[in-house]
Amino acid sequence: MIELTGVSKSFGDQLVLDEVDFDVRVGETVALLGSSGVGKSVLLKHINGLLQPDSGEVVVDGMNVRHLPRKELAELRSRIGYVFQNGALFDSENVYENIKLGITDETCAADENYCHDRVTQCLKLVNLAADTASKYPAELSGGMRKRVGIARAIAGQPRYLLYDEPTSGLDPVNADIIDSLVGKLQEELGVTSIMVTHDVRGAFKVADRLALLHEGRIIAMGTPNDFMTSKEEAVRQFLERDFDMTRSWFELESGDSGENGH
Amino acid sequence: MSSLTIDPRRYVGRFALSSASHVGRVSYLVLEMLRGLREWKIWAPRALGLANDIGYGSLFIVMLTAAFAGAVTSVQTGYQFTATIPVYFAAGVIVESIILELGPVLTALILAGRIGARYAAELGTMRVTEQIDALESLGRSSVSHLIIPRVVAGTLLVPVLVVFASVVGVGSGWFAAKSSLDISYADFVFGARYFFRPWDAWYAMIKSFFFGLAITLVPCYMGFTAKQGAEGVGKATTSAVVAASVLILFLDALLAKLLLE
């Protein structure tokens, strides 16, 4: 379980997170929504200790990330796969080496046969051909880089997956592929996932619960149905842009008449 | 008008705070490196690869610089010498100048531009494209993977390159001295041996080692803490080369005072 309590974070004079409370239960997928620059990625980076809060607590599996010694923090990070917004692939290494770095168990990482099999398996899971392994990040398209980023994140068999804007900058077709992939990994690997996004439709498609970050605070958190029926002004405004498309999809999925949405 | 008034105290204060902050963060980085030295299985192969890469890559420019420095030193020595001083004295001046000063300092300044800029740009780019965050998110130490190999490779390599530079510098100095001083080989070797003490070579190596640390550690730190995209990488690279060069000159003066007096 992931639990953030009263987390605040400032950069200089700018308050980005203002006493944020946020929790994710084991096995669920939560989409963290919010406008660009609102602090979604900052919140996500607190979960694996890439950023430390100015105040408040971040607890993962009962361990307070803020006070973890170096070794325990490294061990915790190896259980949390992190998919970066632009892939953050090591550009001097090929795809094989990139994914291999994701194998966090030292014994497994030292076994070349295991690494080869695991890399091939991960590439297959993210719908990439085995020959992609020999390519360098610069030779890949944006969508492929994102998928390699996901493959690297799952290579170490994590319990948690954190996705930072997995569909940003992608065309609708590739965005749908990534959304489906998030759902598929959730089903096949049973991981607990948090997806930071401003793609409302994608969030409704894959998430069990949604949270909306607005002006440094989580102002709404609930199921897709709760969001569709929310009277909260900020939620309505955020959903408005994609509302018709999202509502149609939601009605189709839930078999709802759509009356709840108004 | 008051807003345009320059208050020197404010600038001094800001400079002092910024310097203290850099010193603190570099010290923390050094501590992290000392801790990371235990993970030699991670950094040693990378350091070897980097040393190979940087060594071959820098050899030509280092030897070229040393060749010109040696020749110019000979010509200038010939220009300043008068017939009242024995000619082998000139050989002593040329060889000592190259071994004690020109070889190490010119090599270090060239490498500060070549290796320092490369390290700062590489790590800065990795920082702004979140590659360093990615490494840490995988539970791996970015210091062991990225900083230690670079610092070890550079620090061990600089003394080796200084040896090459000194040999080439003395060689070219001898060739130039033949025409500028009309000195024989026997006189040149006699003068060089007469003034040379084994400590001179040790001094040059100790200096080179510290220069190597400056050339690698400062740019690694600058790149590692780069911010704000391409502009940040550019700033980090420029600052790294300037700071490493200034540090080389400072260390040169300090070590001369401490070790030669």
Coordinates of C-alpha atoms in Angstrom, one line a residue:
Chain A
M1 CA 0.0 0.0 0.0
I2 CA 1.1 3.5 -0.8
E3 CA 0.1 6.3 1.5
L4 CA 1.0 10.0 1.4
T5 CA -0.1 12.1 4.4
G6 CA 0.2 15.9 4.6
V7 CA 2.9 16.0 2.0
S8 CA 4.2 19.5 1.1
K9 CA 6.9 20.4 -1.4
S10 CA 8.2 23.8 -2.5
F11 CA 10.8 24.7 -5.1
G12 CA 12.1 28.1 -4.1
D13 CA 9.1 30.3 -3.4
Q14 CA 6.7 28.1 -5.4
L15 CA 4.5 25.8 -3.4
V16 CA 3.9 22.8 -5.6
L17 CA 2.3 20.3 -3.1
D18 CA 0.3 21.6 -0.3
E19 CA -0.4 19.0 2.4
V20 CA -1.4 16.3 0.0
D21 CA -3.2 13.2 1.2
F22 CA -3.2 10.3 -1.2
D23 CA -3.4 6.6 -1.0
V24 CA -3.3 3.6 -3.3
R25 CA -4.5 0.2 -2.2
V26 CA -2.7 -3.0 -3.2
G27 CA -3.7 -4.3 -6.7
E28 CA -5.5 -1.2 -7.9
T29 CA -4.7 1.2 -10.6
V30 CA -5.1 4.9 -9.8
A31 CA -4.9 7.7 -12.3
L32 CA -3.6 11.0 -11.1
L33 CA -5.1 13.7 -13.2
G34 CA -4.3 17.4 -13.3
S35 CA -3.3 20.2 -15.6
S36 CA 0.3 20.5 -16.9
G37 CA 2.7 21.8 -14.4
V38 CA 0.4 21.2 -11.4
G39 CA 2.9 18.9 -9.7
K40 CA 1.7 15.4 -10.6
S41 CA 5.2 14.2 -11.5
V42 CA 6.6 15.8 -8.3
L43 CA 4.1 13.8 -6.3
L44 CA 5.0 10.6 -8.1
K45 CA 8.7 11.1 -7.5
H46 CA 8.0 11.3 -3.8
I47 CA 6.8 7.7 -3.8
N48 CA 10.2 6.2 -4.7
G49 CA 12.2 8.8 -2.9
L50 CA 13.5 10.6 -5.9
L51 CA 12.2 13.7 -4.2
Q52 CA 11.9 14.2 -0.4
P53 CA 9.0 16.2 1.0
D54 CA 9.5 19.4 3.0
S55 CA 6.9 18.0 5.4
G56 CA 4.5 15.1 5.6
E57 CA 5.1 11.4 5.3
V58 CA 5.3 9.0 2.4
V59 CA 4.8 5.4 3.4
V60 CA 5.2 2.4 1.1
D61 CA 4.5 -1.1 2.4
G62 CA 4.7 0.2 5.9
M63 CA 8.1 1.9 5.4
N64 CA 8.5 5.6 5.7
V65 CA 10.4 6.6 2.5
R66 CA 11.6 9.8 4.0
H67 CA 13.6 8.1 6.8
L68 CA 14.8 5.0 4.9
P69 CA 18.5 4.3 5.1
R70 CA 20.3 4.1 1.7
K71 CA 20.3 0.3 1.4
E72 CA 16.6 -0.1 2.3
L73 CA 15.7 2.8 -0.1
A74 CA 17.5 1.0 -2.9
E75 CA 15.7 -2.2 -2.0
L76 CA 12.4 -0.4 -2.0
R77 CA 13.1 1.2 -5.3
S78 CA 13.8 -2.2 -6.9
R79 CA 10.2 -3.1 -6.0
I80 CA 8.8 0.0 -7.7
G81 CA 9.0 0.3 -11.5
Y82 CA 9.1 3.8 -12.8
V83 CA 8.1 4.7 -16.3
F84 CA 9.5 8.2 -17.2
Q85 CA 7.6 10.7 -19.3
N86 CA 10.2 10.7 -22.2
G87 CA 11.4 7.1 -21.5
A88 CA 14.6 8.3 -19.9
L89 CA 16.4 5.5 -21.7
F90 CA 20.2 5.4 -21.4
D91 CA 21.1 6.7 -24.8
S92 CA 24.6 5.2 -24.9
E93 CA 23.3 1.7 -24.3
N94 CA 21.1 -0.4 -26.6
V95 CA 17.6 -1.6 -25.8
Y96 CA 18.9 -4.9 -24.4
E97 CA 21.3 -3.1 -22.0
N98 CA 18.6 -0.7 -21.0
I99 CA 16.1 -3.4 -20.1
K100 CA 18.8 -5.5 -18.4
L101 CA 19.6 -2.6 -16.1
G102 CA 16.0 -3.0 -14.9
I103 CA 16.8 -6.5 -13.6
T104 CA 17.4 -5.4 -10.0
D105 CA 18.1 -8.8 -8.5
E106 CA 21.9 -9.0 -8.5
T107 CA 22.0 -12.8 -8.9
C108 CA 19.6 -12.7 -11.8
A109 CA 21.4 -9.8 -13.4
A110 CA 24.7 -11.7 -13.3
D111 CA 23.2 -14.7 -15.2
E112 CA 23.4 -13.8 -18.9
N113 CA 20.9 -16.6 -19.9
Y114 CA 18.3 -15.3 -17.5
C115 CA 18.9 -11.7 -18.7
H116 CA 18.5 -12.7 -22.3
D117 CA 15.2 -14.6 -21.6
R118 CA 13.9 -11.8 -19.4
V119 CA 14.6 -9.1 -21.9
T120 CA 12.9 -11.1 -24.6
Q121 CA 10.0 -11.8 -22.4
C122 CA 9.6 -8.1 -21.4
L123 CA 9.9 -7.0 -25.1
K124 CA 7.1 -9.4 -25.9
L125 CA 4.9 -8.1 -23.0
V126 CA 5.1 -4.6 -24.4
N127 CA 4.5 -5.8 -28.0
L128 CA 7.9 -5.2 -29.4
A129 CA 9.9 -7.5 -31.7
A130 CA 12.9 -9.3 -30.3
D131 CA 15.2 -7.6 -32.8
T132 CA 14.4 -4.3 -31.1
A133 CA 16.9 -5.4 -28.4
S134 CA 19.9 -4.5 -30.6
K135 CA 18.7 -1.0 -31.4
Y136 CA 19.7 2.2 -29.7
P137 CA 17.1 4.7 -28.3
A138 CA 17.9 7.2 -31.0
E139 CA 16.7 4.7 -33.6
L140 CA 13.3 4.2 -32.0
S141 CA 10.0 6.1 -32.4
G142 CA 8.4 8.0 -29.5
G143 CA 5.9 5.2 -28.9
M144 CA 8.6 2.5 -29.0
R145 CA 10.8 4.4 -26.6
K146 CA 7.9 4.6 -24.1
R147 CA 7.3 0.9 -24.5
V148 CA 11.0 0.1 -23.9
G149 CA 10.7 2.4 -20.8
I150 CA 7.8 0.2 -19.6
A151 CA 9.8 -3.0 -20.4
R152 CA 12.7 -1.7 -18.3
A153 CA 10.4 -0.8 -15.5
I154 CA 8.8 -4.3 -15.4
A155 CA 12.1 -6.2 -15.9
G156 CA 12.8 -6.4 -12.2
Q157 CA 9.3 -7.8 -11.5
P158 CA 8.1 -4.9 -9.4
R159 CA 5.1 -4.8 -7.1
Y160 CA 4.3 -1.2 -8.0
L161 CA 4.4 0.6 -11.4
L162 CA 4.5 4.3 -11.5
Y163 CA 3.7 5.8 -15.0
D164 CA 4.6 9.4 -15.6
E165 CA 2.5 10.7 -18.5
P166 CA 2.9 7.4 -20.5
T167 CA 0.8 8.7 -23.4
S168 CA 1.9 12.3 -23.7
G169 CA 3.3 13.4 -27.1
L170 CA 1.8 10.3 -28.7
D171 CA -0.7 10.1 -31.5
P172 CA -4.1 8.7 -30.6
V173 CA -3.4 5.2 -32.0
N174 CA -0.1 4.9 -30.0
A175 CA -1.7 6.4 -27.0
D176 CA -4.4 3.7 -27.1
I177 CA -1.7 1.0 -27.5
I178 CA 0.0 2.3 -24.3
D179 CA -3.3 2.5 -22.4
S180 CA -4.2 -1.1 -23.4
L181 CA -0.7 -2.1 -22.3
V182 CA -1.1 -0.5 -18.9
G183 CA -4.4 -2.5 -18.5
K184 CA -2.8 -5.7 -19.8
L185 CA 0.2 -5.4 -17.4
Q186 CA -2.2 -4.8 -14.6
E187 CA -4.1 -8.0 -15.4
E188 CA -1.1 -10.2 -16.3
L189 CA 1.4 -9.1 -13.6
G190 CA -1.1 -8.0 -10.9
V191 CA 0.9 -4.9 -10.1
T192 CA -0.4 -1.9 -8.2
S193 CA -0.2 1.1 -10.6
I194 CA -0.3 4.9 -10.4
M195 CA -0.6 6.7 -13.7
V196 CA 0.0 10.4 -13.9
T197 CA -1.8 11.8 -16.9
H198 CA -3.9 14.6 -18.3
D199 CA -5.5 12.2 -20.8
V200 CA -8.9 11.9 -19.3
R201 CA -10.1 9.2 -21.7
G202 CA -7.1 7.0 -21.1
A203 CA -7.5 7.4 -17.3
F204 CA -11.1 6.4 -17.4
K205 CA -10.1 3.4 -19.5
V206 CA -7.5 1.9 -17.2
A207 CA -8.0 3.2 -13.7
D208 CA -10.0 1.7 -10.8
R209 CA -9.9 5.1 -9.1
L210 CA -9.0 8.6 -10.2
A211 CA -7.6 11.6 -8.3
L212 CA -7.5 15.2 -9.3
L213 CA -4.6 17.4 -8.3
H214 CA -5.5 21.1 -8.4
E215 CA -3.5 24.0 -6.9
G216 CA -1.2 21.7 -4.9
R217 CA -4.0 19.6 -3.4
I218 CA -6.0 16.5 -4.2
I219 CA -9.4 18.0 -4.5
A220 CA -11.2 14.8 -5.7
M221 CA -10.6 11.1 -5.4
G222 CA -13.0 8.3 -6.4
T223 CA -14.1 5.8 -9.0
P224 CA -14.7 6.9 -12.6
N225 CA -18.4 6.9 -11.8
D226 CA -17.8 9.3 -8.9
F227 CA -16.0 11.6 -11.2
M228 CA -18.6 11.5 -13.9
T229 CA -21.3 12.5 -11.3
S230 CA -19.1 14.9 -9.4
K231 CA -20.6 18.4 -8.8
E232 CA -17.1 19.8 -7.9
E233 CA -16.5 22.8 -10.2
A234 CA -12.8 22.0 -10.8
V235 CA -13.6 18.4 -11.7
R236 CA -16.3 19.4 -14.1
Q237 CA -14.0 22.0 -15.7
F238 CA -11.2 19.4 -16.0
L239 CA -13.4 16.8 -17.6
E240 CA -15.3 19.3 -19.8
R241 CA -12.7 19.2 -22.7
D242 CA -12.9 15.4 -23.1
F243 CA -16.3 15.1 -21.5
D244 CA -18.4 14.0 -24.5
M245 CA -15.8 11.5 -25.7
T246 CA -15.2 10.2 -22.1
R247 CA -18.9 10.0 -21.3
S248 CA -19.6 8.0 -24.5
W249 CA -16.8 5.6 -23.7
F250 CA -17.9 5.3 -20.1
E251 CA -21.5 4.6 -21.0
L252 CA -20.4 2.0 -23.5
E253 CA -18.2 0.3 -21.0
S254 CA -20.7 0.4 -18.1
G255 CA -23.9 -0.1 -20.1
D256 CA -25.1 3.1 -18.4
S257 CA -27.9 5.2 -20.0
G258 CA -25.9 8.3 -19.3
E259 CA -28.4 9.9 -17.0
N260 CA -25.9 9.9 -14.2
G261 CA -23.5 12.0 -16.1
H262 CA -25.7 15.1 -16.1
Chain B
M1 CA 17.9 55.6 -8.7
S2 CA 18.2 53.6 -5.5
S3 CA 17.3 50.4 -7.3
L4 CA 20.3 50.9 -9.6
T5 CA 22.8 51.3 -6.8
I6 CA 25.2 48.4 -6.5
D7 CA 25.6 47.3 -2.9
P8 CA 28.9 45.4 -2.8
R9 CA 28.0 43.7 0.5
R10 CA 25.0 42.0 -1.2
Y11 CA 27.2 40.6 -4.0
V12 CA 29.9 39.5 -1.5
G13 CA 27.2 37.8 0.6
R14 CA 25.7 36.1 -2.3
F15 CA 29.0 34.9 -3.6
A16 CA 30.0 33.6 -0.1
L17 CA 26.7 31.7 0.3
S18 CA 26.9 30.2 -3.2
S19 CA 30.5 29.2 -2.6
A20 CA 29.7 27.6 0.7
S21 CA 26.8 25.7 -0.9
H22 CA 29.0 24.4 -3.7
V23 CA 31.7 23.3 -1.2
G24 CA 29.1 21.6 0.9
R25 CA 27.6 19.7 -2.0
V26 CA 31.0 18.7 -3.5
S27 CA 32.0 17.4 0.0
Y28 CA 28.9 15.4 0.1
L29 CA 29.6 14.0 -3.4
V30 CA 33.1 13.1 -2.3
L31 CA 31.7 11.2 0.7
E32 CA 29.3 9.4 -1.5
M33 CA 32.2 8.5 -3.8
L34 CA 34.2 7.1 -0.9
R35 CA 31.2 5.0 0.1
G36 CA 30.7 3.8 -3.5
L37 CA 34.4 2.7 -3.8
R38 CA 33.3 -0.6 -2.3
E39 CA 31.2 -1.3 -5.4
W40 CA 34.3 -1.8 -7.5
K41 CA 32.5 -4.5 -9.6
I42 CA 30.3 -1.7 -11.0
W43 CA 32.8 1.1 -11.5
A44 CA 36.0 -0.7 -12.4
P45 CA 35.0 -2.0 -15.8
R46 CA 33.4 1.3 -16.7
A47 CA 36.5 3.2 -15.5
L48 CA 38.7 1.0 -17.7
G49 CA 36.6 1.6 -20.8
L50 CA 36.6 5.3 -20.2
A51 CA 40.3 5.5 -19.5
N52 CA 41.0 3.7 -22.8
D53 CA 38.6 6.0 -24.6
I54 CA 39.8 9.2 -23.1
G55 CA 43.5 8.2 -23.2
Y56 CA 43.8 7.5 -26.9
G57 CA 41.5 10.4 -27.7
S58 CA 43.6 12.9 -25.8
L59 CA 47.1 11.7 -26.6
F60 CA 47.5 13.6 -29.9
I61 CA 46.4 17.0 -28.7
V62 CA 48.5 16.6 -25.5
M63 CA 51.6 15.6 -27.4
L64 CA 51.1 18.4 -30.0
T65 CA 50.7 21.0 -27.2
A66 CA 53.8 19.7 -25.4
A67 CA 55.8 19.7 -28.6
F68 CA 55.1 23.3 -29.3
A69 CA 55.6 24.3 -25.6
G70 CA 59.0 22.5 -25.5
A71 CA 60.2 24.2 -28.8
V72 CA 59.0 27.7 -27.8
T73 CA 60.7 27.3 -24.3
S74 CA 63.9 26.5 -26.1
V75 CA 63.7 29.4 -28.5
Q76 CA 62.8 31.9 -25.7
T77 CA 65.6 30.5 -23.5
G78 CA 68.1 31.0 -26.4
Y79 CA 66.8 34.5 -26.9
Q80 CA 67.4 35.4 -23.2
F81 CA 70.7 33.6 -22.7
T82 CA 74.0 35.5 -23.0
A83 CA 77.4 33.9 -23.7
T84 CA 78.6 34.6 -20.1
I85 CA 76.4 31.6 -18.8
P86 CA 77.5 28.1 -19.7
V87 CA 75.2 26.7 -22.4
Y88 CA 74.3 23.5 -20.4
F89 CA 72.5 25.8 -17.9
A90 CA 70.0 26.5 -20.7
A91 CA 69.3 22.7 -21.0
G92 CA 68.6 22.6 -17.3
V93 CA 66.1 25.5 -17.5
I94 CA 64.3 24.0 -20.5
V95 CA 64.0 20.5 -19.0
E96 CA 63.1 21.7 -15.6
S97 CA 60.5 24.1 -16.9
I98 CA 58.8 21.3 -18.9
I99 CA 58.9 18.7 -16.2
L100 CA 57.9 20.9 -13.3
E101 CA 55.5 23.3 -14.9
L102 CA 54.7 23.3 -18.6
G103 CA 54.1 19.6 -19.0
P104 CA 51.6 19.2 -16.1
V105 CA 49.9 22.6 -16.3
L106 CA 49.4 22.8 -20.1
T107 CA 48.3 19.1 -20.2
A108 CA 45.8 19.8 -17.4
L109 CA 44.4 22.9 -19.0
I110 CA 44.0 21.1 -22.3
L111 CA 42.3 18.2 -20.6
A112 CA 40.1 20.5 -18.6
G113 CA 38.6 21.6 -21.9
R114 CA 38.6 18.2 -23.5
I115 CA 37.6 15.8 -20.7
G116 CA 36.0 18.4 -18.4
A117 CA 33.6 19.7 -21.1
R118 CA 32.8 16.1 -22.1
Y119 CA 32.0 14.9 -18.6
A120 CA 29.9 18.0 -17.7
A121 CA 27.9 17.8 -21.0
E122 CA 27.3 14.0 -20.7
L123 CA 26.2 14.1 -17.1
G124 CA 24.2 17.3 -17.6
T125 CA 22.3 15.8 -20.5
M126 CA 21.7 12.7 -18.4
R127 CA 20.4 14.8 -15.6
V128 CA 18.0 17.0 -17.7
T129 CA 16.7 14.0 -19.6
E130 CA 16.0 12.1 -16.3
Q131 CA 18.5 9.3 -17.1
I132 CA 20.1 9.8 -13.7
D133 CA 16.7 9.7 -12.0
A134 CA 16.0 6.5 -14.0
L135 CA 19.2 4.9 -12.8
E136 CA 18.3 5.8 -9.2
S137 CA 14.7 4.7 -9.6
L138 CA 16.1 1.2 -10.4
G139 CA 17.8 1.1 -7.0
R140 CA 21.2 1.7 -8.4
S141 CA 23.8 4.2 -7.2
S142 CA 24.3 7.0 -9.8
V143 CA 27.6 7.8 -8.1
S144 CA 29.0 4.3 -8.5
H145 CA 27.7 4.0 -12.1
L146 CA 28.5 7.5 -13.4
I147 CA 30.8 9.6 -11.2
I148 CA 33.4 7.2 -9.8
P149 CA 34.3 5.6 -13.1
R150 CA 34.9 9.1 -14.6
V151 CA 36.9 10.4 -11.7
V152 CA 39.0 7.3 -11.4
A153 CA 39.7 7.1 -15.1
G154 CA 40.6 10.7 -15.4
T155 CA 42.7 10.9 -12.3
L156 CA 44.8 7.9 -13.2
L157 CA 45.1 9.0 -16.8
V158 CA 46.3 12.6 -16.3
P159 CA 49.7 11.6 -14.8
V160 CA 50.2 9.1 -17.7
L161 CA 49.4 11.8 -20.2
V162 CA 51.7 14.2 -18.4
V163 CA 54.6 11.7 -18.7
F164 CA 54.0 11.6 -22.5
A165 CA 53.8 15.4 -22.6
S166 CA 57.0 15.8 -20.7
V167 CA 58.9 13.3 -22.9
V168 CA 57.7 15.0 -26.1
G169 CA 58.2 18.5 -24.6
V170 CA 61.8 17.7 -23.7
G171 CA 62.4 16.0 -27.1
S172 CA 61.1 19.0 -29.0
G173 CA 63.0 21.3 -26.7
W174 CA 66.2 19.5 -27.6
F175 CA 65.5 19.8 -31.3
A176 CA 64.7 23.5 -31.0
A177 CA 67.7 24.2 -28.7
K178 CA 70.1 22.8 -31.4
S179 CA 69.4 25.8 -33.6
S180 CA 68.5 28.4 -31.0
L181 CA 71.4 27.7 -28.6
D182 CA 73.7 25.8 -30.8
I183 CA 74.0 23.2 -28.0
S184 CA 75.4 19.7 -28.5
Y185 CA 73.6 16.6 -27.4
A186 CA 76.2 15.9 -24.8
D187 CA 75.8 19.4 -23.3
F188 CA 72.0 19.2 -23.4
V189 CA 72.0 15.8 -21.5
F190 CA 74.6 17.0 -19.1
G191 CA 72.6 20.2 -18.3
A192 CA 69.4 18.2 -17.9
R193 CA 71.0 15.7 -15.6
Y194 CA 72.9 18.3 -13.6
F195 CA 69.8 20.2 -12.5
F196 CA 67.3 17.2 -12.4
R197 CA 66.4 15.7 -9.0
P198 CA 64.2 12.6 -8.7
W199 CA 61.9 14.6 -6.5
D200 CA 61.1 16.8 -9.6
A201 CA 59.5 13.8 -11.3
W202 CA 57.6 12.9 -8.1
Y203 CA 56.4 16.5 -7.7
A204 CA 55.1 16.5 -11.3
M205 CA 53.2 13.2 -10.7
I206 CA 51.7 14.5 -7.4
K207 CA 50.7 17.7 -9.2
S208 CA 49.2 15.7 -12.1
F209 CA 47.2 13.6 -9.7
F210 CA 45.6 16.6 -8.1
F211 CA 45.0 18.2 -11.5
G212 CA 43.3 15.0 -12.6
L213 CA 41.0 15.2 -9.6
A214 CA 40.2 18.8 -10.4
I215 CA 39.6 18.0 -14.1
T216 CA 37.2 15.2 -13.4
L217 CA 35.5 16.0 -10.1
V218 CA 34.5 19.6 -10.8
P219 CA 32.9 18.8 -14.2
C220 CA 31.2 15.7 -12.8
Y221 CA 29.7 17.8 -10.1
M222 CA 28.6 20.6 -12.5
G223 CA 27.0 18.1 -14.9
F224 CA 25.4 16.1 -12.1
T225 CA 23.7 19.3 -10.7
A226 CA 22.7 20.8 -14.1
K227 CA 19.2 22.3 -14.4
Q228 CA 16.8 23.6 -16.9
G229 CA 17.3 21.8 -20.2
A230 CA 19.8 22.6 -22.9
E231 CA 20.6 26.0 -21.5
G232 CA 21.4 24.4 -18.2
V233 CA 23.7 21.9 -19.8
G234 CA 25.5 24.7 -21.7
K235 CA 25.9 26.6 -18.5
A236 CA 27.2 23.6 -16.6
T237 CA 29.7 22.8 -19.3
T238 CA 31.1 26.3 -19.4
S239 CA 31.2 26.6 -15.7
A240 CA 32.9 23.2 -15.4
V241 CA 35.7 24.2 -17.8
V242 CA 36.2 27.6 -16.2
A243 CA 36.1 26.3 -12.6
A244 CA 38.4 23.3 -13.4
S245 CA 40.9 25.6 -15.1
V246 CA 40.9 28.1 -12.2
L247 CA 41.3 25.2 -9.7
I248 CA 44.3 23.9 -11.7
L249 CA 46.0 27.3 -11.4
F250 CA 45.2 27.5 -7.7
L251 CA 46.5 24.0 -7.0
D252 CA 49.6 24.7 -9.1
A253 CA 50.5 27.7 -6.8
L254 CA 49.5 25.9 -3.6
L255 CA 51.5 22.7 -4.4
A256 CA 54.5 24.7 -5.4
K257 CA 54.4 26.6 -2.1
L258 CA 53.8 23.4 -0.1
L259 CA 56.2 21.0 -1.9
L260 CA 59.0 23.1 -3.3
E261 CA 59.8 25.5 -0.5

